[in-house]
XYZ file of C-alpha atoms in Angstrom:
654
model
C 58.908 27.636 78.224
C 60.600 25.074 76.044
C 57.635 22.791 76.438
C 55.281 25.557 75.287
C 57.419 26.287 72.243
C 57.540 22.590 71.469
C 53.767 22.307 71.716
C 53.354 25.413 69.553
C 55.691 23.963 66.958
C 53.730 20.712 66.920
C 50.473 22.615 66.474
C 51.948 24.725 63.718
C 53.292 21.664 61.922
C 49.950 19.924 62.327
C 48.089 22.916 60.974
C 50.566 23.187 58.138
C 50.183 19.541 57.296
C 46.374 19.834 57.451
C 46.492 22.904 55.257
C 48.815 21.127 52.872
C 46.506 18.124 52.817
C 43.540 20.393 52.123
C 45.417 22.105 49.326
C 46.479 18.752 47.866
C 42.929 17.423 48.127
C 41.499 20.583 46.585
C 44.054 20.349 43.824
C 43.216 16.713 43.279
C 39.493 17.462 43.172
C 39.926 20.467 40.915
C 42.743 19.348 38.649
C 42.648 15.570 38.676
C 38.956 14.749 39.182
C 37.483 18.089 38.258
C 36.115 16.933 34.950
C 34.668 13.817 36.516
C 32.698 15.755 39.109
C 31.649 18.400 36.601
C 30.330 15.614 34.411
C 28.368 14.120 37.311
C 26.852 17.510 38.068
C 25.947 18.007 34.426
C 24.354 14.568 34.258
C 22.349 15.280 37.383
C 21.116 18.558 35.922
C 20.564 17.512 32.297
C 19.480 14.447 30.343
C 20.129 13.599 26.722
C 17.012 12.451 24.881
C 16.243 11.084 21.437
C 13.903 13.237 19.367
C 11.643 10.926 17.334
C 11.236 11.716 13.641
C 7.816 12.157 12.120
C 6.938 9.007 10.176
C 6.104 9.658 6.541
C 2.552 9.450 5.276
C 1.061 6.829 2.967
C -1.381 8.294 0.443
C -3.294 7.124 -2.601
C -2.387 8.227 -6.131
C -4.408 11.456 -5.703
C -3.003 12.336 -2.288
C -5.866 11.027 -0.170
C -4.264 10.155 3.206
C -4.357 6.475 4.100
C -1.797 6.529 6.936
C -0.455 9.680 8.563
C 1.496 10.580 11.677
C 0.149 13.337 13.899
C 1.996 15.052 16.715
C 0.219 15.267 20.053
C 1.351 17.300 23.031
C 1.363 17.182 26.817
C 1.467 20.601 28.481
C 3.450 21.793 31.488
C 2.883 25.250 33.017
C 5.503 27.062 35.137
C 3.512 29.889 36.840
C 6.638 31.653 38.080
C 7.690 32.196 34.455
C 4.481 33.956 33.395
C 5.080 37.644 32.623
C 1.334 38.373 32.893
C -0.331 35.480 34.752
C -3.916 36.682 34.214
C -3.488 36.956 30.439
C -1.555 33.662 30.276
C -4.342 31.812 32.081
C -6.993 33.133 29.690
C -4.939 32.262 26.590
C -4.053 28.764 27.813
C -7.619 28.000 28.935
C -9.086 29.096 25.589
C -6.502 27.178 23.530
C -6.700 23.909 25.477
C -10.377 23.976 26.361
C -9.607 23.877 30.096
C -11.665 25.820 32.625
C -9.736 28.984 33.563
C -10.849 28.751 37.216
C -9.234 25.336 37.428
C -5.886 26.737 36.308
C -6.157 29.702 38.710
C -6.994 27.355 41.578
C -3.918 25.228 40.949
C -1.762 28.346 40.740
C -3.159 29.685 44.046
C -2.338 26.358 45.699
C 1.306 27.255 45.311
C 2.229 24.653 42.717
C 5.412 25.499 40.870
C 4.556 23.085 38.061
C 1.109 22.324 36.609
C 0.858 19.383 34.216
C -1.924 18.552 31.729
C -1.573 15.224 29.962
C -4.062 15.897 27.188
C -3.066 14.787 24.668
C -3.525 18.037 22.724
C -3.306 18.436 18.955
C -0.940 20.700 17.074
C -3.838 22.996 16.228
C -4.706 23.412 19.926
C -1.190 24.370 21.012
C -0.367 26.528 17.997
C -1.411 29.783 19.724
C 0.543 29.095 22.947
C 3.783 27.687 21.533
C 5.687 30.939 22.070
C 4.113 31.814 25.431
C 6.736 31.977 28.170
C 5.967 29.565 30.969
C 4.289 27.003 28.679
C 6.361 23.871 28.091
C 5.372 21.374 25.379
C 6.167 17.679 25.445
C 5.417 16.202 22.030
C 4.874 12.643 20.876
C 3.819 11.078 17.585
C 0.848 8.794 16.935
C 0.009 6.887 13.753
C -3.460 7.547 12.421
C -5.410 5.887 9.597
C -7.990 8.485 8.470
C -9.528 6.173 5.859
C -10.175 3.668 8.678
C -10.338 0.148 7.193
C -9.742 1.172 3.571
C -6.873 -0.899 2.110
C -5.638 -1.767 5.613
C -4.423 -5.295 4.733
C -2.157 -3.670 2.127
C -1.017 -0.729 4.225
C -0.377 -2.905 7.266
C 0.309 -1.794 10.831
C 3.121 -0.683 13.117
C 4.772 -2.903 15.677
C 3.055 -1.886 18.941
C 6.273 -2.233 20.962
C 8.745 -0.411 18.722
C 6.643 1.904 16.491
C 8.350 0.541 13.373
C 6.665 -1.258 10.501
C 5.101 -4.515 11.603
C 3.254 -5.716 8.498
C 2.269 -4.773 4.966
C 3.708 -1.685 3.302
C 4.424 -0.195 6.728
C 6.963 -3.014 7.066
C 8.406 -3.241 3.561
C 8.813 0.561 3.273
C 9.850 1.135 6.875
C 13.319 2.481 5.980
C 11.677 5.087 3.737
C 8.904 6.088 6.143
C 10.574 6.209 9.541
C 13.036 9.105 9.026
C 16.136 9.849 11.138
C 15.741 10.594 14.877
C 17.285 13.730 16.394
C 18.889 14.341 19.749
C 18.576 17.061 22.391
C 19.644 17.902 25.938
C 16.833 18.578 28.403
C 17.335 20.417 31.726
C 15.997 18.966 34.984
C 15.231 20.571 38.316
C 15.596 18.980 41.773
C 12.133 17.402 41.461
C 13.103 15.763 38.192
C 10.847 17.960 36.029
C 12.137 18.388 32.483
C 12.471 21.691 30.666
C 13.057 21.753 26.930
C 16.021 23.866 25.928
C 16.006 24.532 22.172
C 19.438 26.144 22.357
C 20.864 22.823 23.530
C 19.461 20.759 20.658
C 22.266 18.584 19.306
C 20.625 17.213 16.145
C 17.220 17.915 14.635
C 15.108 14.930 13.507
C 14.617 14.391 9.789
C 11.039 13.398 8.894
C 10.450 10.272 6.843
C 9.489 10.305 3.194
C 5.883 10.302 2.040
C 4.779 7.353 -0.093
C 2.137 7.770 -2.789
C 0.590 4.461 -3.785
C -0.791 3.491 -7.163
C -4.113 2.749 -5.448
C -7.118 4.906 -6.265
C -9.018 5.414 -2.982
C -12.345 5.806 -4.770
C -11.852 2.626 -6.800
C -10.525 0.825 -3.724
C -13.718 1.721 -1.899
C -15.799 0.470 -4.845
C -13.849 -2.811 -4.851
C -14.188 -3.370 -1.112
C -17.881 -2.539 -1.115
C -18.443 -4.691 -4.200
C -16.688 -7.651 -2.629
C -18.557 -7.290 0.657
C -21.921 -7.057 -1.102
C -21.121 -10.081 -3.289
C -20.058 -12.253 -0.341
C -23.245 -11.390 1.518
C -25.581 -11.851 -1.459
C -23.967 -15.111 -2.595
C -23.206 -16.519 0.888
C -19.555 -17.010 -0.135
C -16.667 -17.798 2.216
C -14.354 -15.109 0.898
C -12.890 -13.630 -2.235
C -10.544 -11.203 -3.947
C -10.790 -8.321 -6.396
C -7.947 -6.761 -8.400
C -8.001 -3.621 -10.551
C -4.864 -3.180 -12.676
C -3.767 -0.662 -15.306
C -2.460 -2.867 -18.154
C -0.307 -0.120 -19.725
C 1.680 0.778 -16.612
C 1.290 -2.243 -14.333
C -0.053 0.033 -11.590
C -2.439 -1.644 -9.164
C -5.486 0.584 -8.735
C -7.377 -1.491 -6.159
C -6.937 -4.702 -4.152
C -9.725 -6.081 -1.992
C -9.551 -9.346 -0.054
C -11.761 -11.153 2.449
C -11.127 -14.557 3.978
C -13.425 -17.100 5.573
C -15.381 -15.674 8.483
C -15.245 -12.117 7.134
C -11.600 -11.578 8.075
C -9.425 -9.145 6.084
C -6.189 -9.986 7.867
C -4.038 -10.139 4.739
C -4.291 -9.417 0.994
C -4.941 -12.959 -0.227
C -4.977 -11.555 -3.776
C -1.169 -11.443 -3.406
C -0.436 -14.234 -0.945
C -2.916 -17.077 -1.593
C -2.888 -19.065 -4.870
C -5.956 -20.845 -6.245
C -6.714 -23.078 -9.217
C -7.973 -20.626 -11.863
C -10.265 -22.939 -13.810
C -11.383 -21.745 -17.221
C -9.807 -18.285 -16.907
C -6.546 -20.142 -17.682
C -7.781 -21.572 -20.998
C -6.567 -18.451 -22.774
C -2.940 -19.251 -21.947
C -2.993 -22.712 -23.511
C -4.721 -21.082 -26.475
C -1.803 -18.615 -26.596
C 0.695 -21.459 -26.962
C -1.399 -23.113 -29.681
C -1.665 -19.885 -31.678
C 1.944 -18.773 -31.120
C 3.322 -22.154 -32.224
C 0.902 -22.309 -35.166
C -0.691 -25.558 -33.973
C -4.190 -24.372 -34.909
C -5.772 -22.072 -37.436
C -9.200 -20.486 -37.639
C -10.713 -23.541 -39.353
C -9.288 -26.281 -37.106
C -11.982 -27.968 -35.044
C -12.460 -30.937 -32.741
C -15.575 -32.810 -31.708
C -17.502 -31.405 -28.754
C -18.623 -34.970 -27.899
C -22.057 -33.604 -26.931
C -20.650 -32.440 -23.609
C -19.357 -35.780 -22.286
C -16.080 -37.484 -23.235
C -14.276 -40.538 -21.915
C -10.747 -39.117 -22.226
C -8.078 -41.834 -22.643
C -5.221 -41.444 -20.208
C -2.989 -44.451 -20.979
C -2.372 -47.196 -23.559
C -4.333 -49.762 -21.544
C -7.653 -48.107 -22.348
C -8.088 -46.327 -19.022
C -10.273 -43.269 -19.371
C -11.333 -40.234 -17.352
C -14.760 -38.677 -17.858
C -14.637 -35.027 -18.877
C -17.836 -32.955 -19.094
C -18.950 -29.526 -20.284
C -21.573 -27.304 -18.705
C -22.479 -26.058 -22.201
C -22.555 -29.189 -24.410
C -21.375 -28.838 -28.010
C -22.760 -31.422 -30.443
C -20.763 -30.583 -33.553
C -17.226 -29.513 -34.330
C -15.650 -26.870 -32.079
C -12.980 -24.375 -33.137
C -10.499 -22.912 -30.687
C -12.374 -19.591 -30.677
C -15.641 -21.388 -29.952
C -13.965 -23.464 -27.229
C -12.953 -20.252 -25.449
C -16.372 -18.649 -26.001
C -18.403 -21.484 -24.490
C -15.575 -22.580 -22.149
C -15.426 -26.155 -23.479
C -13.257 -28.391 -21.296
C -13.434 -31.194 -23.848
C -12.261 -29.109 -26.800
C -9.421 -27.503 -24.804
C -8.260 -30.879 -23.521
C -8.165 -32.187 -27.097
C -6.358 -29.115 -28.423
C -3.773 -29.341 -25.626
C -2.585 -32.704 -27.002
C -1.009 -30.769 -29.874
C 1.502 -29.239 -27.463
C 4.592 -30.811 -25.968
C 4.815 -30.555 -22.156
C 7.779 -28.209 -22.393
C 5.952 -25.936 -24.811
C 2.889 -25.651 -22.617
C 5.024 -25.103 -19.529
C 7.154 -22.388 -21.108
C 4.097 -20.491 -22.275
C 2.638 -20.510 -18.768
C 5.987 -19.374 -17.411
C 6.116 -16.601 -20.003
C 2.895 -15.201 -18.560
C 4.500 -15.117 -15.104
C 2.970 -18.191 -13.483
C 5.169 -20.068 -11.032
C 7.225 -16.988 -10.087
C 6.593 -13.870 -7.965
C 5.355 -10.811 -9.825
C 7.814 -8.548 -7.983
C 5.152 -6.326 -6.427
C 6.368 -4.321 -3.420
C 4.717 -6.460 -0.793
C 6.138 -8.990 1.704
C 5.221 -12.679 1.579
C 4.030 -12.668 -2.035
C 3.269 -16.184 -3.274
C 4.988 -17.463 -6.382
C 2.025 -19.693 -7.164
C 2.287 -23.386 -8.071
C 3.523 -24.711 -11.400
C 5.194 -28.123 -11.572
C 8.082 -28.681 -13.991
C 7.304 -30.883 -17.043
C 9.459 -33.824 -15.921
C 7.011 -34.404 -13.066
C 3.867 -34.266 -15.192
C 1.503 -37.191 -15.610
C -0.617 -38.015 -18.648
C -3.416 -35.930 -17.110
C -1.352 -32.800 -16.569
C -1.578 -31.313 -20.079
C -5.391 -31.396 -20.289
C -5.651 -30.384 -16.623
C -3.504 -27.301 -17.186
C -5.493 -26.465 -20.306
C -8.687 -26.164 -18.248
C -7.091 -24.496 -15.208
C -6.269 -27.335 -12.845
C -3.006 -28.732 -11.401
C -1.486 -25.288 -11.002
C -2.115 -22.355 -8.689
C -2.078 -18.630 -9.372
C -2.769 -15.588 -7.241
C -5.452 -13.150 -8.405
C -2.677 -10.590 -8.940
C -0.711 -13.000 -11.163
C -3.869 -13.653 -13.169
C -4.505 -9.908 -13.550
C -0.911 -9.319 -14.681
C -1.183 -12.127 -17.260
C -4.413 -10.696 -18.672
C -2.712 -7.318 -18.613
C -0.037 -8.722 -20.918
C -2.707 -9.785 -23.433
C -4.284 -6.328 -23.230
C -0.874 -4.681 -23.528
C 0.130 -6.197 -26.868
C 1.749 -9.285 -25.340
C 4.152 -7.573 -22.903
C 4.109 -8.758 -19.278
C 4.694 -5.900 -16.810
C 5.730 -5.925 -13.171
C 2.750 -4.858 -11.031
C 3.436 -1.841 -8.829
C 1.956 -0.522 -5.585
C 4.333 2.430 -5.081
C 3.832 5.339 -7.472
C 5.965 8.071 -5.903
C 8.162 8.803 -2.924
C 8.615 12.401 -1.799
C 11.047 13.676 0.797
C 10.081 15.986 3.641
C 10.218 19.151 1.510
C 7.889 17.674 -1.111
C 10.522 16.877 -3.743
C 9.900 13.720 -5.765
C 12.802 11.333 -5.179
C 11.286 8.234 -6.778
C 8.650 7.808 -9.454
C 7.409 4.497 -10.806
C 8.191 3.743 -14.406
C 6.674 0.955 -16.411
C 8.828 -2.135 -15.947
C 8.514 -4.819 -18.635
C 9.361 -8.344 -17.560
C 9.271 -10.097 -20.933
C 7.258 -10.469 -24.082
C 4.835 -13.306 -23.356
C 3.393 -13.443 -26.893
C 3.659 -11.347 -30.027
C 1.335 -8.396 -30.585
C -0.427 -10.366 -33.339
C -1.089 -13.314 -31.026
C -2.330 -10.969 -28.297
C -4.771 -9.392 -30.761
C -6.110 -12.804 -31.736
C -6.521 -13.814 -28.086
C -8.535 -10.680 -27.420
C -10.777 -11.589 -30.332
C -11.385 -14.981 -28.698
C -12.669 -13.149 -25.613
C -15.335 -11.287 -27.571
C -17.256 -14.526 -27.904
C -17.174 -15.071 -24.126
C -19.086 -11.879 -23.336
C -21.284 -11.946 -26.443
C -24.869 -13.175 -26.283
C -24.792 -16.869 -25.505
C -21.236 -16.725 -24.103
C -20.448 -17.750 -20.554
C -19.632 -14.179 -19.523
C -22.548 -12.301 -21.065
C -23.802 -11.242 -17.618
C -20.636 -9.190 -17.170
C -21.155 -7.116 -20.307
C -21.891 -3.380 -20.105
C -24.410 -1.610 -22.316
C -22.448 1.444 -23.449
C -18.810 0.426 -23.209
C -18.240 -3.232 -24.124
C -15.613 -5.234 -22.325
C -13.746 -8.490 -22.911
C -13.521 -11.254 -20.352
C -13.253 -14.899 -19.450
C -15.176 -16.830 -16.827
C -13.758 -19.520 -14.607
C -15.184 -22.192 -12.300
C -13.055 -24.761 -10.501
C -13.592 -27.266 -7.741
C -12.179 -25.843 -4.543
C -8.939 -27.420 -3.340
C -8.330 -27.150 0.400
C -6.187 -29.028 2.913
C -4.805 -31.352 0.254
C -8.113 -32.455 -1.276
C -11.031 -31.222 -3.379
C -14.008 -30.221 -1.255
C -17.262 -31.802 -2.485
C -19.863 -29.248 -3.532
C -17.554 -26.217 -3.199
C -16.259 -24.152 -6.123
C -14.125 -21.146 -6.856
C -15.880 -18.788 -9.272
C -13.918 -16.134 -11.146
C -14.072 -13.618 -13.955
C -11.162 -11.796 -15.608
C -12.099 -8.768 -17.688
C -10.500 -6.087 -19.877
C -12.247 -2.721 -19.978
C -13.016 -1.290 -22.476
C -12.794 -3.893 -25.220
C -10.956 -1.889 -27.905
C -8.427 0.050 -25.815
C -8.235 -1.585 -22.361
C -7.603 0.762 -19.438
C -8.479 -1.663 -16.673
C -7.946 -5.313 -15.931
C -10.498 -6.538 -13.394
C -10.252 -9.932 -11.715
C -12.945 -11.166 -9.334
C -12.562 -14.442 -7.453
C -15.224 -15.799 -5.079
C -14.732 -18.761 -2.746
C -17.675 -21.180 -2.474
C -20.636 -19.030 -3.508
C -23.675 -20.958 -2.262
C -26.489 -18.864 -3.729
C -27.217 -19.435 -7.419
C -25.377 -21.777 -9.757
C -21.932 -21.046 -8.334
C -20.427 -20.572 -11.815
C -18.149 -17.643 -12.618
C -20.456 -16.363 -15.335
C -23.423 -15.957 -12.994
C -21.608 -14.888 -9.804
C -18.292 -13.138 -10.502
C -19.154 -11.578 -13.885
C -22.108 -9.501 -12.567
C -19.848 -8.185 -9.785
C -17.444 -6.827 -12.416
C -20.303 -5.177 -14.292
C -21.682 -3.474 -11.178
C -18.264 -2.174 -10.095
C -17.478 -0.773 -13.540
C -20.852 0.949 -13.628
C -20.045 2.579 -10.283
C -16.564 3.562 -11.475
C -18.007 5.182 -14.592
C -20.507 7.082 -12.458
C -17.680 8.533 -10.337
C -15.713 11.354 -11.932
C -12.798 10.794 -9.562
C -11.871 7.249 -10.578
C -8.743 6.961 -12.737
C -10.502 6.299 -16.057
C -9.542 8.311 -19.133
C -12.957 9.165 -20.513
C -11.464 10.779 -23.612
C -10.066 7.374 -24.573
C -13.470 5.794 -23.936
C -15.085 8.091 -26.491
C -12.138 8.007 -28.872
C -11.615 11.772 -28.457
C -7.890 12.120 -27.799
C -7.759 15.799 -28.814
C -4.291 17.142 -29.307
C -2.596 14.541 -27.171
C 0.520 12.816 -28.429
C -0.202 9.768 -30.569
C -0.461 6.568 -28.555
C 2.390 4.145 -29.026
C 1.841 0.565 -30.016
C 1.832 -1.410 -26.748
C 3.654 -4.184 -28.527
C 6.796 -2.048 -28.611
C 6.829 -1.473 -24.846
C 9.767 -3.810 -24.235
C 12.019 -1.803 -26.515
C 10.753 1.632 -25.447
C 10.758 1.364 -21.653
C 14.107 0.844 -19.898
C 14.334 -1.789 -17.213
C 14.819 -0.743 -13.584
C 15.139 -2.585 -10.306
C 11.901 -3.548 -8.623
C 13.452 -2.609 -5.255
C 12.498 0.938 -4.272
C 15.806 2.872 -3.976
C 16.421 5.150 -1.013
C 17.501 7.827 -1.468
C 16.907 7.797 -5.239
C 17.903 10.548 -7.642
C 15.854 13.693 -7.040
C 13.519 15.093 -9.647
C 14.852 18.582 -10.457
C 11.965 19.858 -12.600
C 10.388 23.165 -11.521
C 6.639 23.300 -12.288
C 4.735 26.560 -12.608
C 3.273 28.125 -9.424
C -0.266 27.209 -8.386
C -2.844 28.926 -6.200
C -3.800 27.374 -2.865
C -7.526 26.564 -3.133
C -10.064 27.356 -0.436
C -10.845 24.143 1.484
C -12.210 25.600 4.726
C -15.239 23.709 5.950
C -14.448 20.596 3.905
C -13.645 17.142 5.233
C -10.037 15.968 5.399
C -10.343 13.581 2.464
C -12.001 16.136 0.163
C -9.553 18.884 1.113
C -6.487 16.683 0.624
C -7.760 15.582 -2.767
C -8.290 19.197 -3.873
C -4.796 20.218 -2.763
C -3.005 17.217 -4.246
C -4.725 17.656 -7.577
C -2.886 20.976 -7.755
C 0.451 19.328 -7.046
C 0.611 20.424 -3.396
C 1.867 18.433 -0.430
C -0.406 18.274 2.645
C 0.664 18.353 6.290
C -2.470 17.457 8.254
C -2.882 18.830 11.784
C -5.805 17.185 13.541
C -8.941 15.469 12.298
C -12.420 16.676 11.435
C -13.421 19.590 9.201
C -10.822 22.006 7.883
C -10.694 25.400 9.645
C -7.768 27.065 7.830
C -4.606 26.456 5.812
C -1.080 27.824 5.863
C -0.396 29.383 3.327
C -3.910 30.793 3.218
C -6.272 30.240 0.282
C -5.422 32.360 -2.754
C -1.646 32.353 -2.146
C 0.502 31.529 -5.197
C 3.074 28.859 -4.294
C 5.332 26.481 -6.254
C 3.988 23.037 -6.996
C 4.998 20.410 -4.426
C 4.925 23.065 -1.694
C 3.630 21.906 1.673
C 0.276 23.291 2.774
C -0.468 22.833 6.474
C -4.147 21.973 6.987
C -5.630 22.774 10.406
C -8.857 21.057 11.415
C -11.336 21.119 14.251
């Protein structure tokens, strides 16, 4: 009996110890490691994901989309969640363009999850967003609706990281990319994800929209004009710049390199020797320092001069395409582009004086335009000059300028002598359409006085007059001013025999310039190869096309002199004092514009193309959210609705 009681006691103690161990273990699991295991279970059931932010759009000055981000969707169907499977199948099939029998067949096969990769557009999924059992998986894709228009300027995204990789996509990346959000997604045992809006931790903030100073219509004219010129003249490449001289806004930039490539905007990045288009800047120093007057003249040497270059009698032959037998004034030297006369006049300047005048026009330093890898050009300091440097600079050799620098310098002459910083960014708007940055004219310095600028413009009248080197660039109804240029082409450290760079810099119209146009062509092989016969006609043809288009940014009231009741125009010579300086770096976030414009009516754009519809909406001060591509089917708000300016109108397309 005692043995039985002993055994029973042992069993009871053992059971008690086991029970105690179980209780201790349960307590340890629940109290000590409970949170750890709960966390593991939560991680197995849910996953935290980053919600990408919609990248902001890049548009032209009128709102024409040049780069936009569209959301595409992949669709998952959970048949067991359908309240009315027959109706759900019909709705989904009609919205996605999928055969209804296909969906029914997959449902009958017993699948608990049916996946369609698509991708499907926002317009396609709009009608099934709220349908229970339909799960959307969205992703963003960058789209360039204008195709190749201005692509070297706009740039591209990095294919691996979807951030800016080149061009304005790179330099404005912090403005465009927005702030990602974060959400928690539920998973089942098979690893399928189910979006749970109630578990969203942070919503993404879309990036800002950038409105460029470019005019899409004028950009198209420039690109077509350059392409036609390169083909007709059998040229290696070239550049075209359209610039507003009163604001510094760049209206068009077109560039093509050897072999037809448009990999980068060489108008900003690649300097060239400007040839005779630079003669105006030496003339500016001569006039500003009062080294010549209207009666001063030098011998034209009948077009050939043995120019002395040292005290030992060494000479260098200098020739003119248009020989002058008699005496040549400074105005005449500009008009007929006399190398000999300009070389002689340049001897009246000290090296430092000539250098400082070129620097005043912005040569040898970046313009400050909002673009990466801008070239500063080439301008050697006076202490390194040789005896040939002064006459060489006077006729456009021994220094390099970009087409944009040349356009900005001519813009200063058109603008009463004030050099402005060129701009590519006109506005930045945040995701609700509010303007947070707007470009303001940014003076750099006064290059010459208003009186000197007026006299320089008068010199240019002779260039485009009958008998001048640029007469082939002149228009019939609205005269322009301009200067031709032809220079031997410098490449790989040496001048290339038989190759030239032809150029033409113009101000349009002559009396109240609204446009600066610079055309540069590399090695035109058809025709004479001179700027007056190659580049100047290109300017004329492009301006004729711009005048024929009512959408190009030309103030036709100013062309006719009919300013109506507009405020009186200020003297451009006072721009330095009137316009406050601001940083060339685009601030983010800048101070918001708090003005409240009057309401506008949403126009009817159904049936129109994307570009036409966007232009119509933006002309009314409305912001466009494009959903899809093709022809417009409807808008939200609908046509006829009165909304505040800067409201967002969602445009749905085919």
